PDB file of C-alpha atoms in Angstrom:
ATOM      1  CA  UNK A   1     -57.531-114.215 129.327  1.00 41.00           C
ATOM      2  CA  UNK A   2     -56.605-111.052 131.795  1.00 53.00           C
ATOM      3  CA  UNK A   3     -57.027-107.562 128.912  1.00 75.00           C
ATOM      4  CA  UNK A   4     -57.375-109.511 125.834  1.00 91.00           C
ATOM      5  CA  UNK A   5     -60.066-111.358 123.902  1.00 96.00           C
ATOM      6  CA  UNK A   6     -60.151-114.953 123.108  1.00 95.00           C
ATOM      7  CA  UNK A   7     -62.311-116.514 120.800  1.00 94.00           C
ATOM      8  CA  UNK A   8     -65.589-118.207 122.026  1.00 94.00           C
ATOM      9  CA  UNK A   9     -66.651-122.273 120.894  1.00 91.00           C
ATOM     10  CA  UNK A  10     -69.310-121.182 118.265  1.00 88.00           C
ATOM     11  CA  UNK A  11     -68.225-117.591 117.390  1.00 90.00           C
ATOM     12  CA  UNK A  12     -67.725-114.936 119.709  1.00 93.00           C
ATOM     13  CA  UNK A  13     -64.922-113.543 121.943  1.00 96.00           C
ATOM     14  CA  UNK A  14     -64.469-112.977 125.890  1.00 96.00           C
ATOM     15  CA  UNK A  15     -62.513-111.020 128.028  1.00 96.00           C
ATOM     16  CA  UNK A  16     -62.392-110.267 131.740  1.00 94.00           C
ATOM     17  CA  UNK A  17     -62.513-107.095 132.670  1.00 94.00           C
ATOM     18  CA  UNK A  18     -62.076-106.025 136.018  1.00 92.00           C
ATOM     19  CA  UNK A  19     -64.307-103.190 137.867  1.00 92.00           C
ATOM     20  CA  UNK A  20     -61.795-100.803 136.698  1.00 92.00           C
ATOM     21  CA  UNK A  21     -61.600-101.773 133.187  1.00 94.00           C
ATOM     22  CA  UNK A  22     -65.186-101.803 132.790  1.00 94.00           C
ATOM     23  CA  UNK A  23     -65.400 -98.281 134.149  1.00 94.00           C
ATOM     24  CA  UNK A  24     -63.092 -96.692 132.125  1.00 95.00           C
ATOM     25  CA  UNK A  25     -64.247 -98.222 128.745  1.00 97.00           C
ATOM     26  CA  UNK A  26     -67.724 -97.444 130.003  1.00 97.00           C
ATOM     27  CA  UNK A  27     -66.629 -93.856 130.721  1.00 97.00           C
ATOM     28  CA  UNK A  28     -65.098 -93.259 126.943  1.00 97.00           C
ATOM     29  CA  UNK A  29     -68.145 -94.876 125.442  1.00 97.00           C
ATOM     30  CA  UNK A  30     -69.947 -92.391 127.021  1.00 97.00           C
ATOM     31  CA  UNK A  31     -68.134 -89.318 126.017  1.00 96.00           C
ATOM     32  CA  UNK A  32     -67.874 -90.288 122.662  1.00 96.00           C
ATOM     33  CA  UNK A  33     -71.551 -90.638 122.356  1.00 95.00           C
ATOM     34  CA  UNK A  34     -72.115 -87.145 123.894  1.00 94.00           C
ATOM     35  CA  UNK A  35     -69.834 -86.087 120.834  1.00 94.00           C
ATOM     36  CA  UNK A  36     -71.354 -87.137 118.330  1.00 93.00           C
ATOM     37  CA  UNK A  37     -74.412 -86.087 119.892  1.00 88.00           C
ATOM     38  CA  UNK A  38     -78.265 -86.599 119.341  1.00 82.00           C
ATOM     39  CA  UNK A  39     -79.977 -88.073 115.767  1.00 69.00           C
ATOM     40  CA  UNK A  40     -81.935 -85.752 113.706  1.00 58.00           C
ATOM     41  CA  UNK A  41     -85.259 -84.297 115.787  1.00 53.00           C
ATOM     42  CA  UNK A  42     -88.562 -85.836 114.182  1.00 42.00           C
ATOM     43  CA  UNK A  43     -90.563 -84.096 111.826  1.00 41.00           C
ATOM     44  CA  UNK A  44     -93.122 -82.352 113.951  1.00 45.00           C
ATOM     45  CA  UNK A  45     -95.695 -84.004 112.018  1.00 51.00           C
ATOM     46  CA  UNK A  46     -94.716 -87.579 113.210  1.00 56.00           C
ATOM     47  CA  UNK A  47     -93.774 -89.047 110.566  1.00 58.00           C
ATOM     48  CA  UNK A  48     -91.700 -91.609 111.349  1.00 57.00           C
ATOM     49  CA  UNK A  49     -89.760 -91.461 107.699  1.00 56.00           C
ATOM     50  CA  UNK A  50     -88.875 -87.843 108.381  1.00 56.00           C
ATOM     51  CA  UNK A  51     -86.133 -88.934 110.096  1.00 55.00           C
ATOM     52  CA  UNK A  52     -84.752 -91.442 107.310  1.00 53.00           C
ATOM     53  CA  UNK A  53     -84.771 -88.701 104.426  1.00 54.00           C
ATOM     54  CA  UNK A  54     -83.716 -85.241 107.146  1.00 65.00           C
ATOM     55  CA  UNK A  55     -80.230 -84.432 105.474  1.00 72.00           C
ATOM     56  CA  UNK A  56     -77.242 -83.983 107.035  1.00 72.00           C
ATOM     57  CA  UNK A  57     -74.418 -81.237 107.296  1.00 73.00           C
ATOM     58  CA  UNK A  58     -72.777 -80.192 104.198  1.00 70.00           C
ATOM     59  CA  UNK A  59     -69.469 -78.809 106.320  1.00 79.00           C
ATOM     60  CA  UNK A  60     -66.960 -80.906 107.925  1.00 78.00           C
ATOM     61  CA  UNK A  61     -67.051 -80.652 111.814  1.00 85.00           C
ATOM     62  CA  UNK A  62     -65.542 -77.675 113.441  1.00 86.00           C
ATOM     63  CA  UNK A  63     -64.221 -80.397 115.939  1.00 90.00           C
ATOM     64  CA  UNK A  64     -60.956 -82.073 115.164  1.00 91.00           C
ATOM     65  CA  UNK A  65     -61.695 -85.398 116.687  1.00 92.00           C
ATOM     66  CA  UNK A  66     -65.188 -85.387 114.912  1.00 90.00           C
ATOM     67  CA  UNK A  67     -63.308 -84.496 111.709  1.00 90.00           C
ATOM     68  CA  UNK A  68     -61.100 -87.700 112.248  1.00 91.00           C
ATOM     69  CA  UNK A  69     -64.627 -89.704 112.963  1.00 92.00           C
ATOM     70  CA  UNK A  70     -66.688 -88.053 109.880  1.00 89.00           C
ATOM     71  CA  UNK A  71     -63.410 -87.366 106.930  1.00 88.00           C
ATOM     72  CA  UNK A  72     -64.403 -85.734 103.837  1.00 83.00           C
ATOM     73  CA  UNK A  73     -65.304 -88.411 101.489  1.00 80.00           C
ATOM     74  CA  UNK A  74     -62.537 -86.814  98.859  1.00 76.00           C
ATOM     75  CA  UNK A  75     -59.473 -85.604  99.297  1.00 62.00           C
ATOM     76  CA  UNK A  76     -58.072 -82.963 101.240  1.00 55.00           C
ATOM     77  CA  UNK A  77     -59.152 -79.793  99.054  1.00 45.00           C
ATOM     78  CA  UNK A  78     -55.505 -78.320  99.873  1.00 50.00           C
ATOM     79  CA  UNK A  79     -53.737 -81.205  98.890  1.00 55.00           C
ATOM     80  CA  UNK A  80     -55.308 -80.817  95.532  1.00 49.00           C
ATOM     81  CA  UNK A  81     -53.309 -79.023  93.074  1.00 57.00           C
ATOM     82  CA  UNK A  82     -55.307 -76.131  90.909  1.00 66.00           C
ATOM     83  CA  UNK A  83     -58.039 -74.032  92.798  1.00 70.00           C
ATOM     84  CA  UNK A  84     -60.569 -75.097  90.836  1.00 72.00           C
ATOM     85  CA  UNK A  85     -59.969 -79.136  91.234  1.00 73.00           C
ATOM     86  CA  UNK A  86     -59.429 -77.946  94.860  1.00 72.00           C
ATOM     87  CA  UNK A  87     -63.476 -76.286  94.695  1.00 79.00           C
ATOM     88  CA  UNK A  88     -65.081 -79.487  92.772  1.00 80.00           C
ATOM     89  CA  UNK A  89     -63.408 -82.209  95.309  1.00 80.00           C
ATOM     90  CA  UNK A  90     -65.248 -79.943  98.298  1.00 80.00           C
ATOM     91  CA  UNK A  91     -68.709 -79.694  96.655  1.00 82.00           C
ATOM     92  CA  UNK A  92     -68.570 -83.349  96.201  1.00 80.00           C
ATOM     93  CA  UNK A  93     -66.955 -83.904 100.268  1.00 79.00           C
ATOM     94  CA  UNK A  94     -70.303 -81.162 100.639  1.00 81.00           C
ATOM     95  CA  UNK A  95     -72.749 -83.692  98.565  1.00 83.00           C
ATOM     96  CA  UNK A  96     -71.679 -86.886 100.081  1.00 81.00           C
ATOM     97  CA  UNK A  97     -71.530 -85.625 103.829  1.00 83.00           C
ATOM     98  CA  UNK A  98     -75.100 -84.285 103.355  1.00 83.00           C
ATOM     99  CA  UNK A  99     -76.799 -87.709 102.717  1.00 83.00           C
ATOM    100  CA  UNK A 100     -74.140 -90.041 104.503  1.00 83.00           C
ATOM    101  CA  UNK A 101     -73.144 -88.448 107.665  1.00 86.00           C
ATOM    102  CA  UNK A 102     -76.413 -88.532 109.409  1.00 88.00           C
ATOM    103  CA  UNK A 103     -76.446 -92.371 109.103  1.00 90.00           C
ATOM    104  CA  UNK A 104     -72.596 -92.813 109.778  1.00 91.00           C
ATOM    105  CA  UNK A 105     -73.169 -90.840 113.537  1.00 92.00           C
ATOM    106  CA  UNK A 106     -76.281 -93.319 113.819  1.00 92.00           C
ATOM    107  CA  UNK A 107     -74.073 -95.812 113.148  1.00 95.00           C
ATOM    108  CA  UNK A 108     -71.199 -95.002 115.577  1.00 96.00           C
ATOM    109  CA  UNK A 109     -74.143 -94.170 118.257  1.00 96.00           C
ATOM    110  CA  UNK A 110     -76.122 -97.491 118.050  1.00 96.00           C
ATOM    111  CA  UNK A 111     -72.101 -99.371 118.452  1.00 97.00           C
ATOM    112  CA  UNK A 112     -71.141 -96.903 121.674  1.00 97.00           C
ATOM    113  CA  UNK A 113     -74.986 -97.839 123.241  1.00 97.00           C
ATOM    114  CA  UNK A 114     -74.094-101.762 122.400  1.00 97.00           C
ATOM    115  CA  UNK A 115     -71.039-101.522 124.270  1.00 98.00           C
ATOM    116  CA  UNK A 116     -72.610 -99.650 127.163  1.00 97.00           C
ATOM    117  CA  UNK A 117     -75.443-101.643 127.180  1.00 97.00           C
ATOM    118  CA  UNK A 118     -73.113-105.059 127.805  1.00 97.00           C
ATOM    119  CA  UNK A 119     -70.991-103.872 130.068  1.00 96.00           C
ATOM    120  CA  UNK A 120     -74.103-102.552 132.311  1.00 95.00           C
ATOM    121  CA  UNK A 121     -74.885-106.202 132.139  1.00 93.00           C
ATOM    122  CA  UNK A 122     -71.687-107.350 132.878  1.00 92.00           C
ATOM    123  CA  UNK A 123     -71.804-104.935 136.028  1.00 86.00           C
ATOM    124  CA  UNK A 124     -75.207-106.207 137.241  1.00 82.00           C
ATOM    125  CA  UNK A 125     -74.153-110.206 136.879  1.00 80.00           C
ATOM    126  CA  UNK A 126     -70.770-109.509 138.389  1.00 76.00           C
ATOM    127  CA  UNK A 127     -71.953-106.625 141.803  1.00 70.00           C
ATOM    128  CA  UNK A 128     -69.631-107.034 144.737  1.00 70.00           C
ATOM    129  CA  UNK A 129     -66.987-109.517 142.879  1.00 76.00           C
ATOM    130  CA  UNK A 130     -64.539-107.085 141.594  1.00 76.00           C
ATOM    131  CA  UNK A 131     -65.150-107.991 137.992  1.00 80.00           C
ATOM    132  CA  UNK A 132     -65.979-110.728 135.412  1.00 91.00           C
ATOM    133  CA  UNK A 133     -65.466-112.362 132.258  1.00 93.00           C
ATOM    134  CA  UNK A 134     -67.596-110.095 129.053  1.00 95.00           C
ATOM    135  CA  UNK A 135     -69.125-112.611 126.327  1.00 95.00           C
ATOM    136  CA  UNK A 136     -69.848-111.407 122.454  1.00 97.00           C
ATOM    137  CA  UNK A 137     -71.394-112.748 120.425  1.00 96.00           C
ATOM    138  CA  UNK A 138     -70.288-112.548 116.730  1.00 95.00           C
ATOM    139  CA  UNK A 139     -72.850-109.496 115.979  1.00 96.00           C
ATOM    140  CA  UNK A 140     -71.712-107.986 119.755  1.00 97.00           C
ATOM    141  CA  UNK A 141     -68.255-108.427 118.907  1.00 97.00           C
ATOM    142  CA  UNK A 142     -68.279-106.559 115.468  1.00 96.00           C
ATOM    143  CA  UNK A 143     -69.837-103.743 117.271  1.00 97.00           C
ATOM    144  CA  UNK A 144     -67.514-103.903 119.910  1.00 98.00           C
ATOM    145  CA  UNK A 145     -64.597-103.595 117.354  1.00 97.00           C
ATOM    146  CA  UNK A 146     -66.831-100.781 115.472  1.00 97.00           C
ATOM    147  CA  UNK A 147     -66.215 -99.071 118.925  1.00 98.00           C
ATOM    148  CA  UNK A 148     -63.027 -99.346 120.142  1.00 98.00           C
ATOM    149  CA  UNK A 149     -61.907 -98.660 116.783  1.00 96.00           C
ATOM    150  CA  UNK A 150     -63.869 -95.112 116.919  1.00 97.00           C
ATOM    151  CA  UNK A 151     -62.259 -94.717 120.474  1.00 97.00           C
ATOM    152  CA  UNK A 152     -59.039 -95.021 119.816  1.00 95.00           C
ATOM    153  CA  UNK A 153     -59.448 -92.374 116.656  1.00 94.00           C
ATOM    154  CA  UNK A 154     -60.895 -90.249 119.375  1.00 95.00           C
ATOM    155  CA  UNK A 155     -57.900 -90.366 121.655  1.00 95.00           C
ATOM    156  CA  UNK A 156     -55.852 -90.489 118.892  1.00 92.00           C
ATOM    157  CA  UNK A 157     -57.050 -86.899 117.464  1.00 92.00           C
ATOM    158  CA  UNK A 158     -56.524 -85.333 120.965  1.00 92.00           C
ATOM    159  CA  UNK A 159     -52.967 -86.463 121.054  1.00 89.00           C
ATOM    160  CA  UNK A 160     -52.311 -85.653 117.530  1.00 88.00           C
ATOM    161  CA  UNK A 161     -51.084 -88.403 116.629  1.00 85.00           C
ATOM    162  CA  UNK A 162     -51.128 -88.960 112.859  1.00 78.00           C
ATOM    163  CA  UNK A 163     -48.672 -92.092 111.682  1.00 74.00           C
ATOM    164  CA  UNK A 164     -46.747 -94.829 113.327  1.00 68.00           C
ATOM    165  CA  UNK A 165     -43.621 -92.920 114.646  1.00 67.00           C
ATOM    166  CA  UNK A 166     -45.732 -90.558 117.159  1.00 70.00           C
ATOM    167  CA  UNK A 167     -47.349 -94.102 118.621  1.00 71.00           C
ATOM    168  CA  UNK A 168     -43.381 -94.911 119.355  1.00 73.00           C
ATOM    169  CA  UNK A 169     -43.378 -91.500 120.898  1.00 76.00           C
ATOM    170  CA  UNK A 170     -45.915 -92.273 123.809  1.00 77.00           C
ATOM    171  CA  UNK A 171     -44.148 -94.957 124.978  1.00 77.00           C
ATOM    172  CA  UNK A 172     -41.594 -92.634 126.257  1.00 82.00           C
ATOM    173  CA  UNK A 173     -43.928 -89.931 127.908  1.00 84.00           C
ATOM    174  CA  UNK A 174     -42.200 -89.588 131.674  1.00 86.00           C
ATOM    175  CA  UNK A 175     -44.925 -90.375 134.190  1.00 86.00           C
ATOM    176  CA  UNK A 176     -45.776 -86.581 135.145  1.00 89.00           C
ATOM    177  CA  UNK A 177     -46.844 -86.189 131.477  1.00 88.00           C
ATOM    178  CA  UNK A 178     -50.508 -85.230 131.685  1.00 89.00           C
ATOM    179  CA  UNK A 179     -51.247 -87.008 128.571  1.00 87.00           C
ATOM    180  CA  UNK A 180     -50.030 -90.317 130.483  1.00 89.00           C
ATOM    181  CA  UNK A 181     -53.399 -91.812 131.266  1.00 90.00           C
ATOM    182  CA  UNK A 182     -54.499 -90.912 127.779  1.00 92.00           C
ATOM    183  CA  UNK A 183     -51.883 -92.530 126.453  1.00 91.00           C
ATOM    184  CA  UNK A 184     -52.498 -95.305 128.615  1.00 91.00           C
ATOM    185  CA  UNK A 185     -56.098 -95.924 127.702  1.00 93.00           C
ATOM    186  CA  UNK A 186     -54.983 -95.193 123.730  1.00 93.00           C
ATOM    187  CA  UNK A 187     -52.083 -98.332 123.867  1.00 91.00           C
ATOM    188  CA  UNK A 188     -54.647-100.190 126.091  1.00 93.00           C
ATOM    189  CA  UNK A 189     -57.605 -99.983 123.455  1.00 95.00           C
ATOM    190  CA  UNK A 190     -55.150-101.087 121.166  1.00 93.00           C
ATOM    191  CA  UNK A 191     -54.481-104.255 122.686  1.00 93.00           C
ATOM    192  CA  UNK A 192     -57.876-105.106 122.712  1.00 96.00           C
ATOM    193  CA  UNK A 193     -58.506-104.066 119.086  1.00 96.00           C
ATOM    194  CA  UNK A 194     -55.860-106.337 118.146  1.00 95.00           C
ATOM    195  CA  UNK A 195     -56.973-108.837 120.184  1.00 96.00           C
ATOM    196  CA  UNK A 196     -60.607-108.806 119.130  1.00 97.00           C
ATOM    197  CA  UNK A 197     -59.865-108.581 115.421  1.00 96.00           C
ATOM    198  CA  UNK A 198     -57.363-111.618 115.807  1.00 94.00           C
ATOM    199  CA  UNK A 199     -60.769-113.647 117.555  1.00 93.00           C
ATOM    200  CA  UNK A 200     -62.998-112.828 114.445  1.00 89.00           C
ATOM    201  CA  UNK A 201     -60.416-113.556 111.774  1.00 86.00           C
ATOM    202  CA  UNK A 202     -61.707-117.129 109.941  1.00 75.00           C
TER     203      UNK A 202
END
């Protein structure tokens, strides 16, 4: 079962981790919830709906890896021929984004906390025995694959990588690259994507 996920009697998947493992997926959950950042403030008044109905940003994020996590809802503006086809396919990207994005960062947020969340518990079962074996359930184990989906777009954006052949291009990084351990953790995620997905298929 060593770094990929097998499916549990009953629904489910496992995988042991080791203190490293959980560390560095821990680490990555982390940062990607400090980039997408904090929900909408409340409405000074209280009101707990304020929240549900506060609108979201009409622009795409100046951040490329947030741009890869929150796409325009249309098509690339440039890649649409005519200027104004170009202008009506960004006021509609504008539209959607404004009442979707708001609840697709919630989204991404509540699966990063999940993952945290289990492997804090993980750490706390397993103190002092240099790792242990992480159990989903089914619900666990779609956020999990919410996750390490978003991850891997994450590390994905910072390498610039875009289609298949520049993934065959980080397998020959020399070791004094200092993308390596990015790559690492990008191929490594992977794995356990693939893995996971392969658990929940019927």
């Amino acid at each position: 079962m060593p770094g990929t996920f097998e499916p549990l009697p009953g629904g489910g998947a496992a995988v042991a981790l080791d203190d490293v493992e959980i560390s560095i997926i821990r680490s990555l959950a982390v940062q990607l919830l400090e980039l997408i950042g904090p929900g909408p403030a409340e409405d000074a008044s209280g009101d707990p709906l304020a929240e549900l109905f506060a609108e979201g940003p009409s622009e795409p994020p100046a951040d490329p890896v947030l741009r890869r996590l929150f796409p325009d809802a249309y098509s690339d503006p440039e890649a649409t021929p005519g200027r104004e086809r170009a202008e009506e396919q960004k006021a509609y990207s504008a539209e959607f984004r404004r009442y979707t994005e708001n609840d697709l960062r919630a989204g991404k947020r509540d699966k990063a906390l999940a993952v945290i969340r289990s492997l804090d518990a993980l750490s706390a079962a397993s103190a002092g025995e240099g790792g242990a074996v992480l159990k989903l359930s089914p619900e666990e184990s779609q956020q999990w694959l919410g996750a390490l989906n978003d991850l891997r777009l994450a590390i994905g954006s910072r390498l610039e990588i875009t289609d298949e052949d520049d993934t065959d291009l980080l397998y020959r990084l020399p070791d004094e690259d200092p993308r390596k351990p990015m790559v690492m953790a990008y191929l490594w995620l992977g794995g356990l994507q693939e893995t996971l997905v392969a658990t929940l298929m019927p």
